[in-house]
PDB file of C-alpha atoms in Angstrom:
ATOM      1  CA  UNK A   1      -1.475 -37.231  11.084  1.00 79.00           C
ATOM      2  CA  UNK A   2      -4.310 -34.715  13.071  1.00 87.00           C
ATOM      3  CA  UNK A   3      -4.710 -30.907  13.384  1.00 89.00           C
ATOM      4  CA  UNK A   4      -4.280 -31.758  16.876  1.00 90.00           C
ATOM      5  CA  UNK A   5      -0.786 -33.334  16.299  1.00 92.00           C
ATOM      6  CA  UNK A   6       0.185 -29.978  13.791  1.00 93.00           C
ATOM      7  CA  UNK A   7      -1.031 -27.751  16.729  1.00 93.00           C
ATOM      8  CA  UNK A   8       1.441 -28.851  19.264  1.00 94.00           C
ATOM      9  CA  UNK A   9       4.332 -29.761  17.567  1.00 93.00           C
ATOM     10  CA  UNK A  10       4.081 -26.164  16.714  1.00 94.00           C
ATOM     11  CA  UNK A  11       4.447 -24.831  20.087  1.00 93.00           C
ATOM     12  CA  UNK A  12       7.318 -26.842  21.038  1.00 93.00           C
ATOM     13  CA  UNK A  13       8.837 -26.192  17.730  1.00 92.00           C
ATOM     14  CA  UNK A  14       8.083 -21.832  18.416  1.00 91.00           C
ATOM     15  CA  UNK A  15       8.931 -22.872  22.252  1.00 90.00           C
ATOM     16  CA  UNK A  16      12.022 -25.508  22.199  1.00 91.00           C
ATOM     17  CA  UNK A  17      10.656 -26.496  25.532  1.00 91.00           C
ATOM     18  CA  UNK A  18       7.840 -29.361  26.371  1.00 92.00           C
ATOM     19  CA  UNK A  19       6.870 -28.332  29.449  1.00 92.00           C
ATOM     20  CA  UNK A  20       6.818 -23.968  28.342  1.00 91.00           C
ATOM     21  CA  UNK A  21       4.695 -25.498  25.503  1.00 92.00           C
ATOM     22  CA  UNK A  22       2.247 -27.185  27.710  1.00 93.00           C
ATOM     23  CA  UNK A  23       1.547 -24.577  29.352  1.00 92.00           C
ATOM     24  CA  UNK A  24       0.224 -22.624  26.608  1.00 91.00           C
ATOM     25  CA  UNK A  25      -1.307 -25.149  24.850  1.00 92.00           C
ATOM     26  CA  UNK A  26      -2.979 -25.792  28.352  1.00 92.00           C
ATOM     27  CA  UNK A  27      -2.479 -29.606  29.020  1.00 93.00           C
ATOM     28  CA  UNK A  28      -0.209 -31.377  31.260  1.00 93.00           C
ATOM     29  CA  UNK A  29       3.152 -32.627  29.528  1.00 92.00           C
ATOM     30  CA  UNK A  30       3.053 -36.077  29.541  1.00 93.00           C
ATOM     31  CA  UNK A  31       0.239 -36.046  26.882  1.00 92.00           C
ATOM     32  CA  UNK A  32       2.098 -33.660  24.863  1.00 93.00           C
ATOM     33  CA  UNK A  33       4.885 -35.347  24.605  1.00 93.00           C
ATOM     34  CA  UNK A  34       3.248 -38.665  23.981  1.00 93.00           C
ATOM     35  CA  UNK A  35       1.246 -37.157  20.665  1.00 93.00           C
ATOM     36  CA  UNK A  36       4.878 -35.988  19.547  1.00 93.00           C
ATOM     37  CA  UNK A  37       6.236 -39.170  19.748  1.00 93.00           C
ATOM     38  CA  UNK A  38       3.035 -40.459  17.731  1.00 93.00           C
ATOM     39  CA  UNK A  39       3.562 -38.023  15.321  1.00 93.00           C
ATOM     40  CA  UNK A  40       7.088 -38.579  15.156  1.00 93.00           C
ATOM     41  CA  UNK A  41       6.632 -42.787  14.729  1.00 93.00           C
ATOM     42  CA  UNK A  42       3.455 -42.348  11.923  1.00 93.00           C
ATOM     43  CA  UNK A  43       6.112 -40.440  10.090  1.00 93.00           C
ATOM     44  CA  UNK A  44       9.109 -42.629  10.744  1.00 93.00           C
ATOM     45  CA  UNK A  45      11.394 -39.538  11.340  1.00 93.00           C
ATOM     46  CA  UNK A  46      12.762 -37.174  14.604  1.00 93.00           C
ATOM     47  CA  UNK A  47      11.559 -33.910  14.539  1.00 93.00           C
ATOM     48  CA  UNK A  48      13.066 -32.704  17.665  1.00 93.00           C
ATOM     49  CA  UNK A  49      16.973 -33.579  18.400  1.00 91.00           C
ATOM     50  CA  UNK A  50      16.724 -33.960  22.208  1.00 90.00           C
ATOM     51  CA  UNK A  51      19.878 -34.363  23.164  1.00 88.00           C
ATOM     52  CA  UNK A  52      20.887 -30.684  24.445  1.00 81.00           C
ATOM     53  CA  UNK A  53      18.706 -28.135  25.832  1.00 84.00           C
ATOM     54  CA  UNK A  54      16.952 -26.491  24.431  1.00 87.00           C
ATOM     55  CA  UNK A  55      15.444 -28.336  21.820  1.00 89.00           C
ATOM     56  CA  UNK A  56      16.372 -28.037  18.277  1.00 91.00           C
ATOM     57  CA  UNK A  57      14.719 -28.860  14.961  1.00 92.00           C
ATOM     58  CA  UNK A  58      15.673 -31.463  12.720  1.00 92.00           C
ATOM     59  CA  UNK A  59      16.019 -31.078   8.965  1.00 90.00           C
ATOM     60  CA  UNK A  60      13.038 -32.966   9.067  1.00 92.00           C
ATOM     61  CA  UNK A  61      11.495 -30.769  12.041  1.00 92.00           C
ATOM     62  CA  UNK A  62      12.307 -27.480  10.262  1.00 90.00           C
ATOM     63  CA  UNK A  63      10.416 -28.595   7.138  1.00 90.00           C
ATOM     64  CA  UNK A  64       7.162 -29.847   9.184  1.00 93.00           C
ATOM     65  CA  UNK A  65       7.296 -26.673  10.844  1.00 91.00           C
ATOM     66  CA  UNK A  66       6.990 -24.558   7.828  1.00 89.00           C
ATOM     67  CA  UNK A  67       4.119 -26.374   6.490  1.00 89.00           C
ATOM     68  CA  UNK A  68       2.582 -26.880   9.375  1.00 91.00           C
ATOM     69  CA  UNK A  69       2.436 -22.856  10.095  1.00 90.00           C
ATOM     70  CA  UNK A  70       1.211 -22.188   6.757  1.00 86.00           C
ATOM     71  CA  UNK A  71      -1.672 -25.025   6.685  1.00 89.00           C
ATOM     72  CA  UNK A  72      -2.886 -23.933  10.249  1.00 90.00           C
ATOM     73  CA  UNK A  73      -2.947 -20.295   9.330  1.00 87.00           C
ATOM     74  CA  UNK A  74      -4.819 -21.037   6.168  1.00 84.00           C
ATOM     75  CA  UNK A  75      -6.908 -23.148   7.988  1.00 88.00           C
ATOM     76  CA  UNK A  76      -7.842 -20.210  10.412  1.00 86.00           C
ATOM     77  CA  UNK A  77      -8.092 -17.882   7.340  1.00 80.00           C
ATOM     78  CA  UNK A  78     -10.583 -20.227   5.936  1.00 82.00           C
ATOM     79  CA  UNK A  79     -12.327 -20.790   9.614  1.00 84.00           C
ATOM     80  CA  UNK A  80     -12.781 -16.886   9.828  1.00 80.00           C
ATOM     81  CA  UNK A  81     -14.164 -16.979   5.626  1.00 74.00           C
ATOM     82  CA  UNK A  82     -16.655 -19.371   6.502  1.00 78.00           C
ATOM     83  CA  UNK A  83     -17.862 -17.593   9.372  1.00 78.00           C
ATOM     84  CA  UNK A  84     -18.574 -14.543   7.882  1.00 71.00           C
ATOM     85  CA  UNK A  85     -20.073 -16.155   4.433  1.00 68.00           C
ATOM     86  CA  UNK A  86     -22.660 -17.779   7.340  1.00 72.00           C
ATOM     87  CA  UNK A  87     -23.680 -14.535   9.138  1.00 68.00           C
ATOM     88  CA  UNK A  88     -23.824 -12.535   5.365  1.00 57.00           C
ATOM     89  CA  UNK A  89     -20.474 -10.633   5.789  1.00 66.00           C
ATOM     90  CA  UNK A  90     -18.401  -9.801   2.785  1.00 71.00           C
ATOM     91  CA  UNK A  91     -15.353 -10.977   2.056  1.00 80.00           C
ATOM     92  CA  UNK A  92     -12.089  -9.226   3.438  1.00 86.00           C
ATOM     93  CA  UNK A  93      -9.669  -7.883   1.410  1.00 93.00           C
ATOM     94  CA  UNK A  94      -6.542  -7.431   3.830  1.00 94.00           C
ATOM     95  CA  UNK A  95      -3.591  -4.793   2.350  1.00 96.00           C
ATOM     96  CA  UNK A  96      -0.507  -4.028   4.654  1.00 96.00           C
ATOM     97  CA  UNK A  97       0.953  -1.082   3.952  1.00 94.00           C
ATOM     98  CA  UNK A  98       4.222   0.913   5.190  1.00 91.00           C
ATOM     99  CA  UNK A  99       2.426   4.677   6.007  1.00 86.00           C
ATOM    100  CA  UNK A 100       5.000   6.426   3.214  1.00 86.00           C
ATOM    101  CA  UNK A 101       2.512   4.601   0.613  1.00 88.00           C
ATOM    102  CA  UNK A 102      -0.121   5.973   1.479  1.00 86.00           C
ATOM    103  CA  UNK A 103       0.922   9.407  -0.082  1.00 83.00           C
ATOM    104  CA  UNK A 104       1.721   7.539  -3.221  1.00 84.00           C
ATOM    105  CA  UNK A 105      -0.728   5.369  -5.397  1.00 88.00           C
ATOM    106  CA  UNK A 106      -2.306   3.248  -2.644  1.00 93.00           C
ATOM    107  CA  UNK A 107      -5.596   5.739  -1.819  1.00 93.00           C
ATOM    108  CA  UNK A 108      -5.550   4.991  -6.032  1.00 94.00           C
ATOM    109  CA  UNK A 109      -4.987   1.591  -6.462  1.00 96.00           C
ATOM    110  CA  UNK A 110      -7.905   1.191  -3.373  1.00 96.00           C
ATOM    111  CA  UNK A 111     -10.682   3.226  -4.942  1.00 96.00           C
ATOM    112  CA  UNK A 112     -10.382   1.360  -8.204  1.00 96.00           C
ATOM    113  CA  UNK A 113     -10.780  -2.166  -6.300  1.00 96.00           C
ATOM    114  CA  UNK A 114     -13.759  -0.592  -4.902  1.00 95.00           C
ATOM    115  CA  UNK A 115     -15.112  -0.422  -8.436  1.00 95.00           C
ATOM    116  CA  UNK A 116     -14.020  -3.449  -9.409  1.00 95.00           C
ATOM    117  CA  UNK A 117     -15.118  -5.598  -6.562  1.00 94.00           C
ATOM    118  CA  UNK A 118     -18.523  -3.695  -5.091  1.00 91.00           C
ATOM    119  CA  UNK A 119     -18.944  -6.572  -2.511  1.00 86.00           C
ATOM    120  CA  UNK A 120     -15.038  -7.190  -1.146  1.00 89.00           C
ATOM    121  CA  UNK A 121     -15.126  -5.235   2.144  1.00 88.00           C
ATOM    122  CA  UNK A 122     -11.314  -3.459   1.708  1.00 92.00           C
ATOM    123  CA  UNK A 123      -9.176  -2.956   4.675  1.00 91.00           C
ATOM    124  CA  UNK A 124      -6.155  -1.257   4.744  1.00 94.00           C
ATOM    125  CA  UNK A 125      -3.191  -1.744   7.339  1.00 92.00           C
ATOM    126  CA  UNK A 126      -0.198   0.390   8.129  1.00 91.00           C
ATOM    127  CA  UNK A 127       2.695  -2.207   8.983  1.00 90.00           C
ATOM    128  CA  UNK A 128       6.313  -2.237   8.333  1.00 89.00           C
ATOM    129  CA  UNK A 129       7.657  -4.049   5.534  1.00 89.00           C
ATOM    130  CA  UNK A 130       9.308  -7.468   7.054  1.00 87.00           C
ATOM    131  CA  UNK A 131       5.967  -7.317   9.438  1.00 91.00           C
ATOM    132  CA  UNK A 132       4.088  -7.402   6.201  1.00 93.00           C
ATOM    133  CA  UNK A 133       5.989 -11.054   5.353  1.00 91.00           C
ATOM    134  CA  UNK A 134       5.068 -12.486   8.751  1.00 91.00           C
ATOM    135  CA  UNK A 135       1.067 -11.079   8.254  1.00 93.00           C
ATOM    136  CA  UNK A 136       1.318 -12.221   4.992  1.00 94.00           C
ATOM    137  CA  UNK A 137       2.700 -16.217   5.882  1.00 91.00           C
ATOM    138  CA  UNK A 138      -0.353 -16.321   8.465  1.00 91.00           C
ATOM    139  CA  UNK A 139      -2.878 -15.116   6.866  1.00 90.00           C
ATOM    140  CA  UNK A 140      -3.695 -11.690   8.614  1.00 92.00           C
ATOM    141  CA  UNK A 141      -3.306  -9.679   5.045  1.00 95.00           C
ATOM    142  CA  UNK A 142      -3.723 -10.903   1.532  1.00 95.00           C
ATOM    143  CA  UNK A 143      -1.282  -8.366  -0.253  1.00 96.00           C
ATOM    144  CA  UNK A 144       1.397  -5.878   0.844  1.00 96.00           C
ATOM    145  CA  UNK A 145       3.123  -3.027  -0.225  1.00 96.00           C
ATOM    146  CA  UNK A 146       6.676  -2.122   1.126  1.00 93.00           C
ATOM    147  CA  UNK A 147      10.164  -0.833   0.499  1.00 90.00           C
ATOM    148  CA  UNK A 148      12.472  -3.309   1.721  1.00 88.00           C
ATOM    149  CA  UNK A 149      14.158  -5.719  -0.341  1.00 83.00           C
ATOM    150  CA  UNK A 150      13.729  -9.543   1.455  1.00 82.00           C
ATOM    151  CA  UNK A 151      13.756 -13.121   0.125  1.00 84.00           C
ATOM    152  CA  UNK A 152      11.568 -15.514   1.328  1.00 87.00           C
ATOM    153  CA  UNK A 153      10.345 -18.583  -0.638  1.00 87.00           C
ATOM    154  CA  UNK A 154       6.927 -18.913   0.140  1.00 89.00           C
ATOM    155  CA  UNK A 155       6.333 -14.876  -0.632  1.00 92.00           C
ATOM    156  CA  UNK A 156       6.492 -13.510  -4.666  1.00 92.00           C
ATOM    157  CA  UNK A 157       7.855  -9.744  -4.398  1.00 92.00           C
ATOM    158  CA  UNK A 158       7.267  -7.190  -7.341  1.00 92.00           C
ATOM    159  CA  UNK A 159       8.952  -4.345  -7.730  1.00 92.00           C
ATOM    160  CA  UNK A 160       6.574  -1.232  -8.970  1.00 93.00           C
ATOM    161  CA  UNK A 161       8.654   1.687  -9.417  1.00 91.00           C
ATOM    162  CA  UNK A 162      11.727   3.476  -7.756  1.00 92.00           C
ATOM    163  CA  UNK A 163      10.517   6.719  -6.482  1.00 93.00           C
ATOM    164  CA  UNK A 164      12.768   9.121  -5.801  1.00 94.00           C
ATOM    165  CA  UNK A 165      14.191  10.485  -2.812  1.00 96.00           C
ATOM    166  CA  UNK A 166      14.138  14.250  -1.108  1.00 96.00           C
ATOM    167  CA  UNK A 167      15.756  15.573   1.730  1.00 97.00           C
ATOM    168  CA  UNK A 168      13.393  17.134   4.579  1.00 97.00           C
ATOM    169  CA  UNK A 169      14.894  20.269   5.920  1.00 97.00           C
ATOM    170  CA  UNK A 170      13.474  22.708   8.589  1.00 95.00           C
ATOM    171  CA  UNK A 171      12.431  26.020   7.704  1.00 93.00           C
ATOM    172  CA  UNK A 172      15.371  28.385   7.265  1.00 93.00           C
ATOM    173  CA  UNK A 173      18.241  26.332   6.698  1.00 95.00           C
ATOM    174  CA  UNK A 174      20.951  27.234   4.907  1.00 94.00           C
ATOM    175  CA  UNK A 175      20.483  24.461   1.938  1.00 94.00           C
ATOM    176  CA  UNK A 176      16.894  24.928   1.717  1.00 93.00           C
ATOM    177  CA  UNK A 177      16.207  27.670  -0.713  1.00 92.00           C
ATOM    178  CA  UNK A 178      17.821  26.482  -3.277  1.00 91.00           C
ATOM    179  CA  UNK A 179      14.536  24.729  -6.080  1.00 89.00           C
ATOM    180  CA  UNK A 180      17.665  22.553  -8.248  1.00 94.00           C
ATOM    181  CA  UNK A 181      18.281  18.911  -6.677  1.00 95.00           C
ATOM    182  CA  UNK A 182      20.899  18.368  -4.119  1.00 96.00           C
ATOM    183  CA  UNK A 183      23.706  16.051  -4.038  1.00 96.00           C
ATOM    184  CA  UNK A 184      24.418  13.752  -1.188  1.00 96.00           C
ATOM    185  CA  UNK A 185      28.059  15.092  -0.409  1.00 96.00           C
ATOM    186  CA  UNK A 186      26.825  17.925   0.609  1.00 96.00           C
ATOM    187  CA  UNK A 187      24.958  16.769   3.458  1.00 96.00           C
ATOM    188  CA  UNK A 188      28.153  15.798   5.067  1.00 97.00           C
ATOM    189  CA  UNK A 189      28.295  16.502   8.934  1.00 96.00           C
ATOM    190  CA  UNK A 190      24.592  17.255   8.952  1.00 97.00           C
ATOM    191  CA  UNK A 191      22.434  15.369  11.624  1.00 97.00           C
ATOM    192  CA  UNK A 192      20.223  12.859  10.353  1.00 97.00           C
ATOM    193  CA  UNK A 193      17.201  11.519  11.698  1.00 96.00           C
ATOM    194  CA  UNK A 194      15.966   7.885  10.119  1.00 96.00           C
ATOM    195  CA  UNK A 195      13.348   6.015  10.339  1.00 92.00           C
ATOM    196  CA  UNK A 196      11.541   3.564  11.504  1.00 88.00           C
ATOM    197  CA  UNK A 197      14.003   2.091  14.919  1.00 82.00           C
ATOM    198  CA  UNK A 198      12.157  -1.107  14.827  1.00 81.00           C
ATOM    199  CA  UNK A 199      11.938  -3.011  13.043  1.00 79.00           C
ATOM    200  CA  UNK A 200      14.766  -3.456  11.167  1.00 79.00           C
ATOM    201  CA  UNK A 201      16.221  -4.277   8.415  1.00 83.00           C
ATOM    202  CA  UNK A 202      13.615  -1.396   7.804  1.00 86.00           C
ATOM    203  CA  UNK A 203      14.101   1.908   5.123  1.00 91.00           C
ATOM    204  CA  UNK A 204      16.242   3.670   8.181  1.00 93.00           C
ATOM    205  CA  UNK A 205      18.834   0.804   7.277  1.00 92.00           C
ATOM    206  CA  UNK A 206      18.516   1.791   3.003  1.00 92.00           C
ATOM    207  CA  UNK A 207      19.322   5.528   3.618  1.00 95.00           C
ATOM    208  CA  UNK A 208      22.452   4.688   6.039  1.00 95.00           C
ATOM    209  CA  UNK A 209      23.491   2.107   3.277  1.00 94.00           C
ATOM    210  CA  UNK A 210      22.995   4.771   0.801  1.00 95.00           C
ATOM    211  CA  UNK A 211      24.958   7.501   2.658  1.00 95.00           C
ATOM    212  CA  UNK A 212      27.448   4.838   3.234  1.00 95.00           C
ATOM    213  CA  UNK A 213      28.131   4.107  -0.304  1.00 94.00           C
ATOM    214  CA  UNK A 214      28.201   7.597  -1.152  1.00 94.00           C
ATOM    215  CA  UNK A 215      30.901   8.178   1.381  1.00 95.00           C
ATOM    216  CA  UNK A 216      28.364  10.460   3.563  1.00 96.00           C
ATOM    217  CA  UNK A 217      28.801  10.637   6.925  1.00 96.00           C
ATOM    218  CA  UNK A 218      26.301  12.133   9.687  1.00 96.00           C
ATOM    219  CA  UNK A 219      27.419  14.472  11.920  1.00 95.00           C
ATOM    220  CA  UNK A 220      24.838  12.252  14.490  1.00 96.00           C
ATOM    221  CA  UNK A 221      21.882   9.688  14.035  1.00 96.00           C
ATOM    222  CA  UNK A 222      18.251   9.820  15.760  1.00 95.00           C
ATOM    223  CA  UNK A 223      16.373   7.202  15.291  1.00 94.00           C
ATOM    224  CA  UNK A 224      12.609   7.144  15.666  1.00 92.00           C
ATOM    225  CA  UNK A 225       9.830   4.911  15.025  1.00 87.00           C
ATOM    226  CA  UNK A 226       8.203   6.559  12.190  1.00 87.00           C
ATOM    227  CA  UNK A 227       7.729   9.430   9.465  1.00 90.00           C
ATOM    228  CA  UNK A 228       5.392  11.727  11.186  1.00 88.00           C
ATOM    229  CA  UNK A 229       7.473  11.599  14.476  1.00 90.00           C
ATOM    230  CA  UNK A 230      11.005  12.075  12.218  1.00 93.00           C
ATOM    231  CA  UNK A 231       9.422  15.295  10.040  1.00 93.00           C
ATOM    232  CA  UNK A 232       7.931  16.973  13.762  1.00 92.00           C
ATOM    233  CA  UNK A 233      11.806  16.240  14.800  1.00 94.00           C
ATOM    234  CA  UNK A 234      13.204  18.334  11.489  1.00 95.00           C
ATOM    235  CA  UNK A 235      10.761  20.848  12.059  1.00 94.00           C
ATOM    236  CA  UNK A 236      11.957  21.307  15.442  1.00 94.00           C
ATOM    237  CA  UNK A 237      15.610  21.685  13.870  1.00 94.00           C
ATOM    238  CA  UNK A 238      17.264  18.468  15.215  1.00 95.00           C
ATOM    239  CA  UNK A 239      18.258  17.375  12.071  1.00 96.00           C
ATOM    240  CA  UNK A 240      17.816  16.354   8.418  1.00 97.00           C
ATOM    241  CA  UNK A 241      15.390  13.289   7.158  1.00 97.00           C
ATOM    242  CA  UNK A 242      15.357  11.660   3.994  1.00 97.00           C
ATOM    243  CA  UNK A 243      11.721  10.325   2.776  1.00 95.00           C
ATOM    244  CA  UNK A 244      10.268   9.429  -0.401  1.00 93.00           C
ATOM    245  CA  UNK A 245       9.242  12.188  -2.725  1.00 92.00           C
ATOM    246  CA  UNK A 246       5.985  11.664  -2.253  1.00 88.00           C
ATOM    247  CA  UNK A 247       6.326  12.269   1.248  1.00 88.00           C
ATOM    248  CA  UNK A 248       6.371  16.228   0.286  1.00 88.00           C
ATOM    249  CA  UNK A 249       2.762  16.806   0.937  1.00 82.00           C
ATOM    250  CA  UNK A 250       3.455  16.535   4.585  1.00 84.00           C
ATOM    251  CA  UNK A 251       4.070  19.439   6.995  1.00 85.00           C
ATOM    252  CA  UNK A 252       3.927  21.985   4.303  1.00 84.00           C
ATOM    253  CA  UNK A 253       4.108  25.018   6.941  1.00 86.00           C
ATOM    254  CA  UNK A 254       7.535  24.140   8.746  1.00 91.00           C
ATOM    255  CA  UNK A 255       9.719  21.953   6.410  1.00 94.00           C
ATOM    256  CA  UNK A 256      11.466  22.507   3.106  1.00 95.00           C
ATOM    257  CA  UNK A 257      12.128  19.609   0.689  1.00 96.00           C
ATOM    258  CA  UNK A 258      14.376  19.199  -1.907  1.00 96.00           C
ATOM    259  CA  UNK A 259      15.082  16.522  -4.197  1.00 95.00           C
ATOM    260  CA  UNK A 260      18.248  14.376  -4.029  1.00 96.00           C
ATOM    261  CA  UNK A 261      20.204  14.707  -7.513  1.00 94.00           C
ATOM    262  CA  UNK A 262      21.988  11.379  -6.747  1.00 93.00           C
ATOM    263  CA  UNK A 263      21.297   8.323  -9.360  1.00 90.00           C
ATOM    264  CA  UNK A 264      20.848   5.543  -7.315  1.00 90.00           C
ATOM    265  CA  UNK A 265      18.830   7.892  -4.423  1.00 94.00           C
ATOM    266  CA  UNK A 266      15.236   5.833  -4.936  1.00 93.00           C
ATOM    267  CA  UNK A 267      13.175   3.816  -2.465  1.00 92.00           C
ATOM    268  CA  UNK A 268      11.756   0.710  -4.538  1.00 92.00           C
ATOM    269  CA  UNK A 269       7.667   0.122  -4.436  1.00 93.00           C
ATOM    270  CA  UNK A 270       7.491  -3.412  -3.490  1.00 94.00           C
ATOM    271  CA  UNK A 271       4.400  -5.550  -3.634  1.00 95.00           C
ATOM    272  CA  UNK A 272       4.036  -8.975  -1.897  1.00 95.00           C
ATOM    273  CA  UNK A 273       1.758 -11.918  -1.737  1.00 95.00           C
ATOM    274  CA  UNK A 274       1.912 -15.140  -1.146  1.00 93.00           C
ATOM    275  CA  UNK A 275       2.994 -17.091  -3.830  1.00 89.00           C
ATOM    276  CA  UNK A 276       0.365 -19.671  -3.414  1.00 85.00           C
ATOM    277  CA  UNK A 277      -2.235 -16.736  -4.777  1.00 84.00           C
ATOM    278  CA  UNK A 278      -0.288 -15.681  -7.590  1.00 77.00           C
ATOM    279  CA  UNK A 279      -3.666 -15.837  -9.572  1.00 79.00           C
ATOM    280  CA  UNK A 280      -7.216 -14.445  -9.223  1.00 82.00           C
ATOM    281  CA  UNK A 281      -7.417 -11.109  -7.819  1.00 92.00           C
ATOM    282  CA  UNK A 282      -3.690 -10.631  -7.481  1.00 94.00           C
ATOM    283  CA  UNK A 283      -3.517 -10.654 -11.105  1.00 93.00           C
ATOM    284  CA  UNK A 284      -6.230  -8.698 -11.382  1.00 94.00           C
ATOM    285  CA  UNK A 285      -4.724  -6.248  -9.027  1.00 95.00           C
ATOM    286  CA  UNK A 286      -1.882  -5.864 -11.260  1.00 94.00           C
ATOM    287  CA  UNK A 287      -4.014  -4.906 -14.421  1.00 94.00           C
ATOM    288  CA  UNK A 288      -5.478  -2.354 -12.035  1.00 95.00           C
ATOM    289  CA  UNK A 289      -2.029  -0.816 -11.168  1.00 94.00           C
ATOM    290  CA  UNK A 290      -0.890  -0.911 -15.182  1.00 92.00           C
ATOM    291  CA  UNK A 291      -4.227   1.043 -15.840  1.00 93.00           C
ATOM    292  CA  UNK A 292      -3.293   3.925 -12.813  1.00 92.00           C
ATOM    293  CA  UNK A 293       0.265   4.136 -14.258  1.00 91.00           C
ATOM    294  CA  UNK A 294      -1.402   4.610 -17.801  1.00 90.00           C
ATOM    295  CA  UNK A 295      -3.227   7.349 -16.596  1.00 91.00           C
ATOM    296  CA  UNK A 296       0.251   9.103 -15.590  1.00 89.00           C
ATOM    297  CA  UNK A 297      -0.999  10.933 -11.934  1.00 89.00           C
ATOM    298  CA  UNK A 298       1.231  13.433 -10.491  1.00 86.00           C
ATOM    299  CA  UNK A 299       3.049  11.420  -7.479  1.00 86.00           C
ATOM    300  CA  UNK A 300       4.219   8.852 -10.392  1.00 87.00           C
ATOM    301  CA  UNK A 301       5.919  11.427 -11.969  1.00 84.00           C
ATOM    302  CA  UNK A 302       8.658  11.637  -9.011  1.00 83.00           C
ATOM    303  CA  UNK A 303       9.537   7.674  -9.971  1.00 85.00           C
ATOM    304  CA  UNK A 304      12.084   6.223 -12.211  1.00 74.00           C
ATOM    305  CA  UNK A 305      11.011   3.063 -12.759  1.00 60.00           C
ATOM    306  CA  UNK A 306       7.281   1.856 -13.628  1.00 59.00           C
ATOM    307  CA  UNK A 307       5.798  -1.636 -13.473  1.00 63.00           C
ATOM    308  CA  UNK A 308       6.216  -2.964 -16.981  1.00 49.00           C
ATOM    309  CA  UNK A 309       8.851  -1.088 -18.174  1.00 45.00           C
ATOM    310  CA  UNK A 310      12.128  -3.328 -18.327  1.00 35.00           C
TER     311      UNK A 310
END
């Protein structure tokens, strides 16, 4: 089995069409077809169901596609790291995170990582929770911090804590003046702004599901791409927005925040990483998080459940 054959097969599997795959690979269709046939003959199984259009993968084909995609991503990572080492560049470690985590523990964690590994080039990339899954599997990030629960057999997930949620009100809103926690039932019929609008599922779905569980019906729902846009619309009086408690640092001059009293009104902080990377730096990062939590920083006091408790 050659790497070239794996690349060819992955292209055909993604496009479900030999002609389009050949165009992407910049080769003629006949040699592409021969390479896939040779691969099937070597393995002794059919990888593609050619009886219908578009092409579909057999069970064996689906397995090979998953493994080949992972293998090619790992090879690209190896190639890049080898080039960096050859050019005397430092090893790079990429963290993917949703924007709201930057108001909580991520900056503190990165500072601790820089102390732990002074020669490590640490990069932070903001990306949605579901985008982190693909980025992990393709080797574009090394660890992710998101808020949406998902299942993927290649990705391990660890819930670090459950952060409480707050309601963002425009300044002067009748329900913004009280200081005690507010029940979501009091927001019945209010216009809501949720984020992100894409990709889905997302934090927006978590909020809409929470409202549904508590039988709270918004007067209207406006979807926007990111938290900054949502809070800007709150400040303009368009509607209310539910955000993680650590995000209260944003727009203090024109937005008011009230903690939500409902027990279910929390959002998880989930650390995601490749199952194949469960040891090494990942274990050390977990220990750094435990040490960070032991210091009980102010943002942690806005959470109900912490790593290691239960």
